[in-house]
Amino acid sequence: MEKQITRLCCKNQLWLVILVSFVFCFVLFCFDYSVLTGTQERVTAFVSNYENSNSAQKSKPVQVPENLKETSIKPMKTDYHKDSCLGRYIYIHRLPKRFNQELLDNCGSITVGTEHNMCPYLVNYALGHEVENSQGILLNKSWYSTNQFLLEVIFHYRMKKYKCLTNDSSRASAIYIPFYAGLDVSGYLWGVKTSVRDQSAFDLVKWLVEKPEWKKMLGRDHFLVAGRISWDFRRQTDNESDWGSKFRFLPESNNMSMLAIESSSWNNDYAIPYPTCFHPSKDSEVLQWQDKMRRQKRPYLFSFAGAPRPDLQESVRGKIIEECLASKNLCKLLECDYGVNGAINCDNPANVMKLFQNSVYCLQPTGDSYTRRSIFDSILAGCIPVFFHPGTAYAQYKWHLPKNYSKYSVYIPVRDVKDWKTGINETLLRIPQDRVMAMREEVIKLIPRIIYADPRSRLETFEDAFDLAVKGILERIERVRWEIKERKDPSIGFAEGDDYKYTFSGYVGEE
C-alpha cells in the first residue's frame, strides 16, 4: 500500500514538473518575442494608420512618437548604447608626408609674399609665440603671434583632437584630406613654371582616386582646408604669367569641398574665419574677454588699420584714409604699410586690439582680395565692422556670421572710389544710439564663433570657428548623400560658378 502511494506521488510530482516547465517556457517565449518585435509592430501600425488617414493629413510628414524613434530601426538598442557621434564621424586620410609634414620641416623655404620667415609661427601647434601683454590691453595668456596663413595647420591640429574621429572609413560621414595646399603653393607663386606649381595637385588627386574611400561617393564626401584664399588655386589657363595653381579646376578636385579663409564664386568653396591671435583654452577666458569688451570705453567714432593700395585703381582705401585724417579726433588711423614702422605696428596684436577697442566702428574695405583678417580682429575687439563690398563678409562666412548683416555691421555700398557719394562721418553719426548698442552686443556675442580655441584643449559650452566649420561641411555632405538616395544627380550645382555671391543685392538686412 505504501509503495502504491509513493508511486502515485512521484507520478503526480513528475506531471507537476512538466506542467511548470511548460508554463515557464511559454512565458519566456512570449516575453522574448515581444521584446524583439513588439516595437517594430507598433511603428508599422502607427505608419499604416497614418497612411490610411484622409488626404489632408497625408500631405503632412509622419511624426513618429519619440518613444518609437531609435527603436524602430534597432529594437534591442537602449539609450545607454546610443552613439553620440552617429552622423558626425570623420576619417582622416593618411597622406604621404610630402603633402603636409615635410612642408613644415622645410618651413624656411615657405614664403607668403612678405619678408616673413614662417618657422617661428609654427611653434605652439602653429599658434606662434605667446604675446607679451605689457600694456595691459590683452587678457590672460591666450594670445599668440598667429600668422593669418596657417589656418590649414591649426585646423589639422584641431582635427586630430576631434572627438568623433574613426579609423573605419566605412563609418565616416566625411573624409578629411590634411593637405597643406596653401603652404605648398606659397613657395611657387613668383617666377615659377605652371607645371611646377601644379605638380603637388596632380600627385594628390592621383593618390586619392586609388583609395577605396574615394569610390564611395567619387570624392564628394571629401574636404580639405586651405590657409590662403580659394582664388590662389583657380588658375584658368596655362599661361606662365597667370596667378596660382589650377588645383581646384582638376576634374577630381571639383568633387571635393574646400574650406578657405576666402571662398571663390564656385559652390564647392566655403569661407571660414581667418585665425586671429586669441586662442582660449577654456570657456572662462572667453567670458572674461567678452565682459572686458562690454565695459570698454570707446573714444573714437571709427578707425582704420591698413595701408593704401595706389596700384589698385578701384580701391577705396585712399579715400578712407583721407576721410579719417580729415575727421581729426573722430577717427584713429594705424598705418600698416610694410615700411620702416608699418609691419611693427600691425604685426603686434596689442597695437591692433588697442586701436579697435577704443573705436565704435572699424572700417573694413577690400584689400588685395575681397576679405582681410582685420574683420575678425574688429569683432574680437567688440568694434562694429563697416563694409563697403558684400564680398568682404556677407557672401563669405555664412556658417559663422548672421544672415541679417544689419544686426552686427554697417554697409556703405561703394563699388569703387568713383561711386563715393557720402561721407563716413555723416553716415555713422546718423545711426541711433540704441541701434549702436544692439549691434555692439551682437558683435560681442559673435566672438566665440570666429576664434579657434587652443588645439591643446577644448571649450565646453561654446562652439568656436572650428566646430561650426565641421558642422557646416557635415551638413553639406549629408545633403549630397540625400540627393544620391533620392536618385538625383549629385553633380548638379556641386561645383558650379555663382557670381551672384559678389553682386550688390539680395542680402538680408539691406535697406
Short mmCIF file of C-alpha atoms in Angstrom, two decimals:
data_model
loop_
_atom_site.label_atom_id
_atom_site.label_comp_id
_atom_site.label_asym_id
_atom_site.label_seq_id
_atom_site.Cartn_x
_atom_site.Cartn_y
_atom_site.Cartn_z
CA MET A 1 0.00 0.00 0.00
CA GLU A 2 2.78 2.45 0.90
CA LYS A 3 4.59 1.60 -2.34
CA GLN A 4 1.46 2.41 -4.39
CA ILE A 5 1.06 5.78 -2.63
CA THR A 6 4.72 6.52 -3.21
CA ARG A 7 4.46 5.68 -6.90
CA LEU A 8 1.33 7.83 -7.21
CA CYS A 9 3.02 10.83 -5.53
CA CYS A 10 6.10 10.52 -7.71
CA LYS A 11 3.90 10.31 -10.76
CA ASN A 12 1.99 13.44 -9.73
CA GLN A 13 5.23 15.30 -8.99
CA LEU A 14 6.54 14.39 -12.42
CA TRP A 15 3.47 15.80 -14.11
CA LEU A 16 3.72 18.90 -11.93
CA VAL A 17 7.35 19.46 -13.00
CA ILE A 18 6.37 19.02 -16.66
CA LEU A 19 3.46 21.43 -16.29
CA VAL A 20 5.59 24.10 -14.55
CA SER A 21 8.33 23.72 -17.16
CA PHE A 22 5.80 24.13 -19.96
CA VAL A 23 4.32 27.27 -18.42
CA PHE A 24 7.81 28.74 -17.81
CA CYS A 25 8.88 28.09 -21.42
CA PHE A 26 5.66 29.56 -22.77
CA VAL A 27 6.09 32.75 -20.72
CA LEU A 28 9.76 33.02 -21.66
CA PHE A 29 8.96 32.53 -25.35
CA CYS A 30 6.22 35.18 -25.33
CA PHE A 31 8.37 37.67 -23.42
CA ASP A 32 11.33 37.32 -25.78
CA TYR A 33 9.16 37.56 -28.86
CA SER A 34 7.55 40.77 -27.66
CA VAL A 35 10.90 42.39 -26.96
CA LEU A 36 12.14 41.63 -30.45
CA THR A 37 9.06 42.51 -32.45
CA GLY A 38 6.61 44.50 -30.38
CA THR A 39 8.22 47.89 -31.00
CA GLN A 40 8.51 47.29 -34.74
CA GLU A 41 4.86 46.19 -34.92
CA ARG A 42 3.79 49.38 -33.13
CA VAL A 43 5.79 51.51 -35.55
CA THR A 44 4.31 49.64 -38.53
CA ALA A 45 0.80 50.05 -37.15
CA PHE A 46 1.43 53.75 -36.50
CA VAL A 47 2.64 54.43 -40.03
CA SER A 48 -0.10 52.23 -41.53
CA ASN A 49 -2.81 54.11 -39.68
CA TYR A 50 -1.28 57.39 -40.84
CA GLU A 51 -1.24 56.30 -44.48
CA ASN A 52 -4.90 55.37 -44.28
CA SER A 53 -5.93 58.78 -42.95
CA ASN A 54 -7.67 61.44 -45.05
CA SER A 55 -5.93 63.23 -47.92
CA ALA A 56 -5.36 66.43 -45.94
CA GLN A 57 -3.41 64.55 -43.34
CA LYS A 58 -1.37 62.72 -45.97
CA SER A 59 0.25 65.97 -47.02
CA LYS A 60 1.90 66.27 -43.59
CA PRO A 61 5.16 64.47 -42.67
CA VAL A 62 4.93 61.38 -40.49
CA GLN A 63 5.62 62.37 -36.88
CA VAL A 64 6.82 59.19 -35.20
CA PRO A 65 6.39 59.36 -31.40
CA GLU A 66 9.61 59.99 -29.51
CA ASN A 67 9.47 56.61 -27.74
CA LEU A 68 9.38 54.80 -31.09
CA LYS A 69 12.17 56.68 -32.89
CA GLU A 70 15.52 54.89 -32.45
CA THR A 71 13.92 51.53 -31.57
CA SER A 72 12.11 51.26 -34.91
CA ILE A 73 15.46 50.62 -36.55
CA LYS A 74 17.26 48.61 -33.87
CA PRO A 75 14.72 47.31 -31.31
CA MET A 76 17.35 45.90 -28.93
CA LYS A 77 19.33 49.18 -28.76
CA THR A 78 18.87 51.01 -25.45
CA ASP A 79 19.54 54.67 -24.65
CA TYR A 80 22.81 53.99 -22.89
CA HIS A 81 24.10 52.41 -26.13
CA LYS A 82 23.18 55.42 -28.25
CA ASP A 83 26.11 56.62 -30.39
CA SER A 84 26.53 60.38 -29.88
CA CYS A 85 28.86 60.53 -32.90
CA LEU A 86 26.38 58.97 -35.33
CA GLY A 87 26.38 61.13 -38.46
CA ARG A 88 29.46 63.04 -37.28
CA TYR A 89 32.28 60.56 -37.75
CA ILE A 90 35.24 61.85 -39.75
CA TYR A 91 38.04 59.79 -41.25
CA ILE A 92 41.45 61.40 -41.83
CA HIS A 93 43.41 60.27 -44.87
CA ARG A 94 46.98 59.24 -44.01
CA LEU A 95 48.70 61.21 -46.74
CA PRO A 96 52.36 60.82 -47.67
CA LYS A 97 54.39 63.30 -45.59
CA ARG A 98 55.35 65.34 -48.64
CA PHE A 99 51.81 66.80 -48.61
CA ASN A 100 51.97 68.13 -45.03
CA GLN A 101 54.71 67.32 -42.52
CA GLU A 102 57.63 67.82 -44.91
CA LEU A 103 56.32 71.30 -45.71
CA LEU A 104 56.63 72.16 -42.01
CA ASP A 105 60.05 70.54 -41.79
CA ASN A 106 61.19 72.81 -44.64
CA CYS A 107 59.46 75.93 -43.30
CA GLY A 108 62.43 78.12 -44.18
CA SER A 109 61.61 77.78 -47.89
CA ILE A 110 57.99 78.85 -47.44
CA THR A 111 57.11 82.43 -48.30
CA VAL A 112 53.79 84.28 -48.18
CA GLY A 113 54.75 87.29 -50.26
CA THR A 114 56.41 89.24 -47.47
CA GLU A 115 59.73 89.11 -45.69
CA HIS A 116 58.29 86.81 -43.02
CA ASN A 117 60.15 83.68 -42.02
CA MET A 118 57.37 81.17 -41.37
CA CYS A 119 59.31 78.92 -38.98
CA PRO A 120 58.74 80.99 -35.77
CA TYR A 121 54.99 80.92 -36.38
CA LEU A 122 54.86 77.11 -36.25
CA VAL A 123 55.58 76.80 -32.51
CA ASN A 124 52.77 76.07 -30.04
CA TYR A 125 50.76 74.00 -32.53
CA ALA A 126 51.14 76.68 -35.23
CA LEU A 127 49.72 79.40 -32.96
CA GLY A 128 53.07 81.19 -32.78
CA HIS A 129 54.85 82.61 -29.74
CA GLU A 130 52.92 83.92 -26.75
CA VAL A 131 52.32 87.68 -26.89
CA GLU A 132 53.62 89.78 -24.04
CA ASN A 133 50.90 91.96 -22.56
CA SER A 134 52.99 94.79 -21.21
CA GLN A 135 50.32 97.42 -21.91
CA GLY A 136 47.51 95.57 -20.13
CA ILE A 137 45.45 95.57 -23.35
CA LEU A 138 45.09 91.81 -23.64
CA LEU A 139 43.72 89.42 -21.04
CA ASN A 140 45.26 86.19 -19.64
CA LYS A 141 47.80 84.12 -21.58
CA SER A 142 45.62 83.15 -24.55
CA TRP A 143 47.23 85.48 -27.07
CA TYR A 144 49.76 84.40 -29.70
CA SER A 145 51.53 85.89 -32.71
CA THR A 146 49.45 83.79 -35.11
CA ASN A 147 50.15 84.03 -38.83
CA GLN A 148 46.96 84.50 -40.87
CA PHE A 149 48.08 81.96 -43.50
CA LEU A 150 48.43 78.98 -41.13
CA LEU A 151 44.77 78.05 -40.82
CA GLU A 152 45.27 74.68 -42.56
CA VAL A 153 47.88 73.64 -39.97
CA ILE A 154 45.86 74.90 -36.98
CA PHE A 155 42.77 73.13 -38.34
CA HIS A 156 44.70 69.87 -38.72
CA TYR A 157 45.87 70.00 -35.11
CA ARG A 158 42.29 70.61 -34.01
CA MET A 159 41.02 67.77 -36.18
CA LYS A 160 43.44 65.35 -34.53
CA LYS A 161 41.60 66.05 -31.24
CA TYR A 162 38.11 65.87 -32.79
CA LYS A 163 36.02 63.60 -30.57
CA CYS A 164 34.28 61.76 -33.43
CA LEU A 165 37.30 60.53 -35.38
CA THR A 166 37.18 56.99 -36.74
CA ASN A 167 39.76 54.62 -38.16
CA ASP A 168 36.98 52.79 -40.02
CA SER A 169 36.26 54.85 -43.13
CA SER A 170 33.03 52.92 -43.77
CA ARG A 171 31.54 54.59 -40.67
CA ALA A 172 32.65 58.10 -41.67
CA SER A 173 30.21 60.80 -42.75
CA ALA A 174 33.09 62.87 -44.15
CA ILE A 175 36.68 62.29 -45.25
CA TYR A 176 39.28 64.92 -44.32
CA ILE A 177 42.33 65.46 -46.56
CA PRO A 178 45.15 67.04 -44.47
CA PHE A 179 46.90 68.56 -47.49
CA TYR A 180 48.57 71.91 -46.71
CA ALA A 181 47.63 73.37 -50.07
CA GLY A 182 48.39 76.96 -49.07
CA LEU A 183 51.88 76.26 -47.77
CA ASP A 184 52.60 74.10 -50.81
CA VAL A 185 51.67 76.76 -53.37
CA SER A 186 53.23 79.61 -51.36
CA GLY A 187 56.71 78.56 -52.39
CA TYR A 188 55.87 78.62 -56.11
CA LEU A 189 53.77 81.74 -56.71
CA TRP A 190 56.50 84.01 -58.02
CA GLY A 191 58.52 83.29 -61.16
CA VAL A 192 57.87 79.54 -61.26
CA LYS A 193 56.53 77.49 -64.17
CA THR A 194 52.90 76.41 -64.02
CA SER A 195 53.92 72.75 -64.28
CA VAL A 196 55.87 73.11 -61.02
CA ARG A 197 53.00 74.95 -59.31
CA ASP A 198 50.55 72.20 -60.28
CA GLN A 199 52.69 69.14 -59.57
CA SER A 200 51.53 68.52 -56.00
CA ALA A 201 47.89 68.90 -57.04
CA PHE A 202 48.25 66.26 -59.77
CA ASP A 203 50.08 63.91 -57.41
CA LEU A 204 47.48 64.34 -54.68
CA VAL A 205 44.43 63.55 -56.80
CA LYS A 206 46.24 60.58 -58.32
CA TRP A 207 46.84 59.25 -54.79
CA LEU A 208 43.25 59.89 -53.70
CA VAL A 209 41.41 58.23 -56.58
CA GLU A 210 43.24 54.97 -55.95
CA LYS A 211 41.88 54.74 -52.40
CA PRO A 212 38.68 52.78 -51.61
CA GLU A 213 37.29 55.81 -49.74
CA TRP A 214 37.16 57.77 -52.99
CA LYS A 215 34.99 55.23 -54.82
CA LYS A 216 32.16 55.52 -52.28
CA MET A 217 30.98 58.96 -53.48
CA LEU A 218 33.67 59.78 -56.05
CA GLY A 219 35.16 62.26 -53.59
CA ARG A 220 32.01 64.26 -52.82
CA ASP A 221 32.36 63.34 -49.15
CA HIS A 222 35.98 64.61 -49.14
CA PHE A 223 37.07 68.03 -47.91
CA LEU A 224 40.28 69.95 -47.23
CA VAL A 225 41.26 73.27 -45.64
CA ALA A 226 43.45 75.96 -47.20
CA GLY A 227 45.20 78.79 -45.40
CA ARG A 228 45.11 81.00 -48.50
CA ILE A 229 42.19 82.41 -50.49
CA SER A 230 40.46 80.00 -52.87
CA TRP A 231 41.39 82.13 -55.88
CA ASP A 232 45.03 81.08 -55.41
CA PHE A 233 44.02 77.60 -56.58
CA ARG A 234 41.83 78.57 -59.54
CA ARG A 235 44.17 79.47 -62.38
CA GLN A 236 42.07 79.05 -65.51
CA THR A 237 44.83 78.99 -68.14
CA ASP A 238 48.33 77.59 -68.50
CA ASN A 239 49.88 80.99 -69.17
CA GLU A 240 53.04 81.41 -67.12
CA SER A 241 52.03 84.95 -66.18
CA ASP A 242 48.71 83.87 -64.60
CA TRP A 243 48.47 83.61 -60.82
CA GLY A 244 48.25 80.49 -58.68
CA SER A 245 47.73 76.80 -59.37
CA LYS A 246 44.91 75.02 -61.21
CA PHE A 247 44.27 72.60 -58.34
CA ARG A 248 40.57 73.43 -57.97
CA PHE A 249 39.88 73.05 -61.68
CA LEU A 250 41.15 69.47 -61.86
CA PRO A 251 38.18 67.11 -62.53
CA GLU A 252 38.84 65.14 -59.34
CA SER A 253 39.24 68.27 -57.23
CA ASN A 254 35.87 69.50 -58.48
CA ASN A 255 34.28 66.71 -56.48
CA MET A 256 35.86 67.86 -53.21
CA SER A 257 34.87 70.74 -50.96
CA MET A 258 37.45 73.28 -49.85
CA LEU A 259 37.28 75.44 -46.72
CA ALA A 260 39.45 78.54 -47.02
CA ILE A 261 39.90 81.98 -45.49
CA GLU A 262 38.11 83.37 -48.57
CA SER A 263 35.85 81.48 -50.95
CA SER A 264 35.65 81.86 -54.69
CA SER A 265 32.38 82.17 -56.60
CA TRP A 266 32.25 78.38 -57.11
CA ASN A 267 29.85 76.38 -54.95
CA ASN A 268 32.39 73.84 -53.70
CA ASP A 269 34.43 76.52 -51.91
CA TYR A 270 33.41 77.68 -48.43
CA ALA A 271 34.85 80.55 -46.39
CA ILE A 272 35.71 80.14 -42.71
CA PRO A 273 37.28 82.81 -40.48
CA TYR A 274 40.90 83.85 -40.61
CA PRO A 275 42.77 82.79 -37.46
CA THR A 276 43.06 85.66 -35.01
CA CYS A 277 45.65 85.88 -32.22
CA PHE A 278 43.20 84.88 -29.46
CA HIS A 279 43.21 81.13 -28.72
CA PRO A 280 41.49 80.47 -25.39
CA SER A 281 41.89 77.14 -23.63
CA LYS A 282 38.70 77.30 -21.53
CA ASP A 283 35.28 78.93 -21.51
CA SER A 284 36.09 81.31 -18.66
CA GLU A 285 38.74 83.05 -20.79
CA VAL A 286 36.14 83.76 -23.47
CA LEU A 287 33.63 85.08 -20.93
CA GLN A 288 36.22 87.31 -19.29
CA TRP A 289 37.21 88.79 -22.64
CA GLN A 290 33.58 89.43 -23.62
CA ASP A 291 32.95 91.22 -20.32
CA LYS A 292 36.04 93.34 -20.84
CA MET A 293 34.79 94.39 -24.30
CA ARG A 294 31.35 95.31 -22.90
CA ARG A 295 32.92 97.63 -20.32
CA GLN A 296 35.41 99.16 -22.74
CA LYS A 297 35.30 102.95 -23.27
CA ARG A 298 35.47 103.89 -26.96
CA PRO A 299 36.63 107.49 -27.55
CA TYR A 300 36.88 107.22 -31.36
CA LEU A 301 33.86 107.09 -33.65
CA PHE A 302 35.72 104.99 -36.22
CA SER A 303 39.19 103.72 -37.05
CA PHE A 304 41.15 102.07 -39.83
CA ALA A 305 44.17 99.77 -39.67
CA GLY A 306 45.77 99.24 -43.05
CA ALA A 307 47.67 100.72 -45.95
CA PRO A 308 46.62 102.46 -49.18
CA ARG A 309 46.52 100.47 -52.41
CA PRO A 310 47.68 103.02 -55.03
CA ASP A 311 48.34 100.23 -57.55
CA LEU A 312 44.65 99.19 -57.39
CA GLN A 313 42.71 101.89 -59.24
CA GLU A 314 39.31 100.89 -57.87
CA SER A 315 40.47 100.67 -54.26
CA VAL A 316 38.65 102.96 -51.83
CA ARG A 317 41.39 102.75 -49.21
CA GLY A 318 42.96 106.03 -50.22
CA LYS A 319 39.62 107.81 -49.86
CA ILE A 320 39.05 106.16 -46.46
CA ILE A 321 42.44 107.30 -45.19
CA GLU A 322 41.71 110.84 -46.42
CA GLU A 323 38.39 110.93 -44.56
CA CYS A 324 39.96 109.53 -41.41
CA LEU A 325 42.70 112.15 -41.36
CA ALA A 326 40.18 114.91 -42.10
CA SER A 327 37.94 113.75 -39.23
CA LYS A 328 40.63 114.59 -36.65
CA ASN A 329 39.51 113.41 -33.22
CA LEU A 330 36.64 111.28 -34.57
CA CYS A 331 38.92 108.82 -36.34
CA LYS A 332 42.15 106.99 -35.48
CA LEU A 333 44.50 105.60 -38.15
CA LEU A 334 47.03 102.79 -37.73
CA GLU A 335 49.27 102.63 -40.79
CA CYS A 336 50.24 99.08 -41.76
CA ASP A 337 52.40 99.77 -44.78
CA TYR A 338 55.37 97.41 -44.68
CA GLY A 339 57.94 100.17 -44.48
CA VAL A 340 60.07 101.22 -41.55
CA ASN A 341 57.37 101.03 -38.86
CA GLY A 342 54.31 99.60 -40.63
CA ALA A 343 54.99 95.92 -40.05
CA ILE A 344 55.93 96.54 -36.43
CA ASN A 345 52.70 98.48 -35.83
CA CYS A 346 50.28 95.95 -37.25
CA ASP A 347 52.04 92.67 -36.56
CA ASN A 348 51.72 93.28 -32.81
CA PRO A 349 48.24 92.11 -31.70
CA ALA A 350 48.31 94.53 -28.76
CA ASN A 351 48.55 97.52 -31.12
CA VAL A 352 45.65 96.36 -33.26
CA MET A 353 43.48 95.45 -30.26
CA LYS A 354 44.19 98.79 -28.60
CA LEU A 355 43.00 100.65 -31.71
CA PHE A 356 39.84 98.60 -32.20
CA GLN A 357 38.91 98.51 -28.51
CA ASN A 358 38.89 102.29 -28.48
CA SER A 359 36.64 102.54 -31.57
CA VAL A 360 32.89 102.28 -32.03
CA TYR A 361 33.24 101.34 -35.72
CA CYS A 362 36.10 99.67 -37.64
CA LEU A 363 36.32 100.30 -41.39
CA GLN A 364 36.83 97.15 -43.47
CA PRO A 365 37.39 97.91 -47.17
CA THR A 366 38.66 95.28 -49.58
CA GLY A 367 42.40 94.81 -49.90
CA ASP A 368 44.41 92.65 -52.27
CA SER A 369 41.35 90.39 -52.26
CA TYR A 370 37.78 90.76 -51.01
CA THR A 371 38.48 89.75 -47.40
CA ARG A 372 41.00 90.53 -44.66
CA ARG A 373 41.84 89.26 -41.17
CA SER A 374 41.03 92.68 -39.74
CA ILE A 375 37.32 91.76 -40.00
CA PHE A 376 37.74 89.24 -37.22
CA ASP A 377 40.13 91.40 -35.22
CA SER A 378 37.44 94.08 -35.08
CA ILE A 379 34.74 91.60 -33.99
CA LEU A 380 37.13 90.27 -31.36
CA ALA A 381 37.52 93.82 -30.03
CA GLY A 382 33.76 94.44 -29.91
CA CYS A 383 34.11 97.01 -32.70
CA ILE A 384 31.24 97.19 -35.21
CA PRO A 385 32.62 96.43 -38.71
CA VAL A 386 31.78 98.75 -41.61
CA PHE A 387 31.82 97.05 -45.02
CA PHE A 388 31.93 98.59 -48.49
CA HIS A 389 31.52 95.42 -50.59
CA PRO A 390 29.30 92.35 -49.96
CA GLY A 391 32.17 90.05 -50.94
CA THR A 392 34.12 91.13 -47.87
CA ALA A 393 31.86 89.24 -45.43
CA TYR A 394 28.22 88.80 -46.47
CA ALA A 395 28.96 86.46 -49.38
CA GLN A 396 31.62 84.63 -47.42
CA TYR A 397 31.24 83.43 -43.83
CA LYS A 398 27.72 82.04 -43.94
CA TRP A 399 28.32 79.39 -41.28
CA HIS A 400 29.77 81.88 -38.82
CA LEU A 401 28.09 85.29 -39.27
CA PRO A 402 24.38 86.19 -39.11
CA LYS A 403 22.43 86.18 -42.37
CA ASN A 404 20.89 89.50 -41.38
CA TYR A 405 24.01 91.62 -41.73
CA SER A 406 22.39 94.75 -40.28
CA LYS A 407 22.36 93.05 -36.86
CA TYR A 408 26.13 93.27 -36.47
CA SER A 409 27.55 95.61 -39.15
CA VAL A 410 27.09 98.73 -41.26
CA TYR A 411 27.08 98.53 -45.04
CA ILE A 412 28.13 101.54 -47.14
CA PRO A 413 27.76 100.28 -50.74
CA VAL A 414 30.72 101.58 -52.70
CA ARG A 415 31.87 99.60 -55.72
CA ASP A 416 34.94 101.80 -56.17
CA VAL A 417 36.10 105.33 -55.49
CA LYS A 418 34.04 106.70 -58.42
CA ASP A 419 30.86 105.67 -56.57
CA TRP A 420 31.81 107.58 -53.43
CA LYS A 421 28.76 109.73 -52.69
CA THR A 422 28.55 110.01 -48.92
CA GLY A 423 30.82 110.87 -46.03
CA ILE A 424 31.67 108.26 -43.44
CA ASN A 425 31.22 110.72 -40.57
CA GLU A 426 27.71 111.70 -41.64
CA THR A 427 26.64 108.10 -42.23
CA LEU A 428 27.82 106.79 -38.87
CA LEU A 429 26.65 109.76 -36.81
CA ARG A 430 23.09 109.30 -38.12
CA ILE A 431 22.80 105.82 -36.58
CA PRO A 432 20.67 105.92 -33.36
CA GLN A 433 22.46 105.11 -30.12
CA ASP A 434 20.11 102.23 -29.25
CA ARG A 435 20.97 100.54 -32.55
CA VAL A 436 24.68 101.09 -31.89
CA MET A 437 24.37 99.34 -28.51
CA ALA A 438 22.41 96.46 -30.05
CA MET A 439 24.97 95.97 -32.83
CA ARG A 440 27.86 96.03 -30.38
CA GLU A 441 26.22 93.39 -28.20
CA GLU A 442 25.65 91.23 -31.27
CA VAL A 443 29.31 91.62 -32.25
CA ILE A 444 30.48 90.60 -28.77
CA LYS A 445 28.21 87.54 -28.88
CA LEU A 446 29.89 86.54 -32.15
CA ILE A 447 33.36 86.33 -30.57
CA PRO A 448 33.26 82.57 -29.75
CA ARG A 449 32.14 81.80 -33.31
CA ILE A 450 35.10 83.48 -35.01
CA ILE A 451 38.01 82.27 -32.87
CA TYR A 452 39.95 78.99 -32.92
CA ALA A 453 40.47 77.55 -29.45
CA ASP A 454 43.87 76.26 -28.42
CA PRO A 455 44.32 72.78 -30.03
CA ARG A 456 45.72 71.50 -26.72
CA SER A 457 42.34 71.96 -25.01
CA ARG A 458 38.62 72.12 -25.74
CA LEU A 459 35.88 74.62 -24.96
CA GLU A 460 33.00 73.04 -23.06
CA THR A 461 29.93 75.19 -23.81
CA PHE A 462 30.97 77.36 -26.77
CA GLU A 463 31.15 76.35 -30.41
CA ASP A 464 34.17 78.00 -31.97
CA ALA A 465 35.06 78.55 -35.64
CA PHE A 466 36.39 75.01 -35.98
CA ASP A 467 33.22 73.44 -34.54
CA LEU A 468 30.96 75.46 -36.85
CA ALA A 469 33.12 74.64 -39.88
CA VAL A 470 32.91 70.91 -39.16
CA LYS A 471 29.16 71.14 -38.62
CA GLY A 472 28.77 73.05 -41.89
CA ILE A 473 30.73 70.59 -44.00
CA LEU A 474 28.92 67.60 -42.48
CA GLU A 475 25.57 69.16 -43.35
CA ARG A 476 26.76 69.91 -46.88
CA ILE A 477 27.88 66.30 -47.45
CA GLU A 478 24.68 64.95 -45.92
CA ARG A 479 22.64 66.98 -48.44
CA VAL A 480 24.65 65.44 -51.26
CA ARG A 481 24.18 61.97 -49.79
CA TRP A 482 20.42 62.58 -49.58
CA GLU A 483 20.32 63.61 -53.24
CA ILE A 484 22.02 60.36 -54.17
CA LYS A 485 19.45 58.39 -52.18
CA GLU A 486 16.70 60.29 -53.98
CA ARG A 487 18.31 59.20 -57.28
CA LYS A 488 19.23 62.77 -58.19
CA ASP A 489 22.45 63.80 -59.91
CA PRO A 490 24.79 64.97 -57.11
CA SER A 491 26.98 66.85 -59.57
CA ILE A 492 24.27 69.39 -60.39
CA GLY A 493 25.32 72.64 -58.75
CA PHE A 494 28.08 70.98 -56.71
CA ALA A 495 30.96 72.83 -58.38
CA GLU A 496 29.20 75.44 -60.48
CA GLY A 497 30.08 79.13 -60.52
CA ASP A 498 27.82 81.56 -58.70
CA ASP A 499 28.72 85.17 -59.44
CA TYR A 500 25.61 86.28 -57.54
CA LYS A 501 27.69 85.84 -54.38
CA TYR A 502 29.53 89.04 -55.26
CA THR A 503 26.74 91.26 -56.54
CA PHE A 504 25.33 94.20 -54.62
CA SER A 505 21.83 92.95 -53.87
CA GLY A 506 19.96 90.10 -52.25
CA TYR A 507 21.43 90.23 -48.73
CA VAL A 508 19.10 90.14 -45.76
CA GLY A 509 19.12 93.45 -43.92
CA GLU A 510 19.80 95.59 -46.94
CA GLU A 511 17.80 98.81 -46.93
#
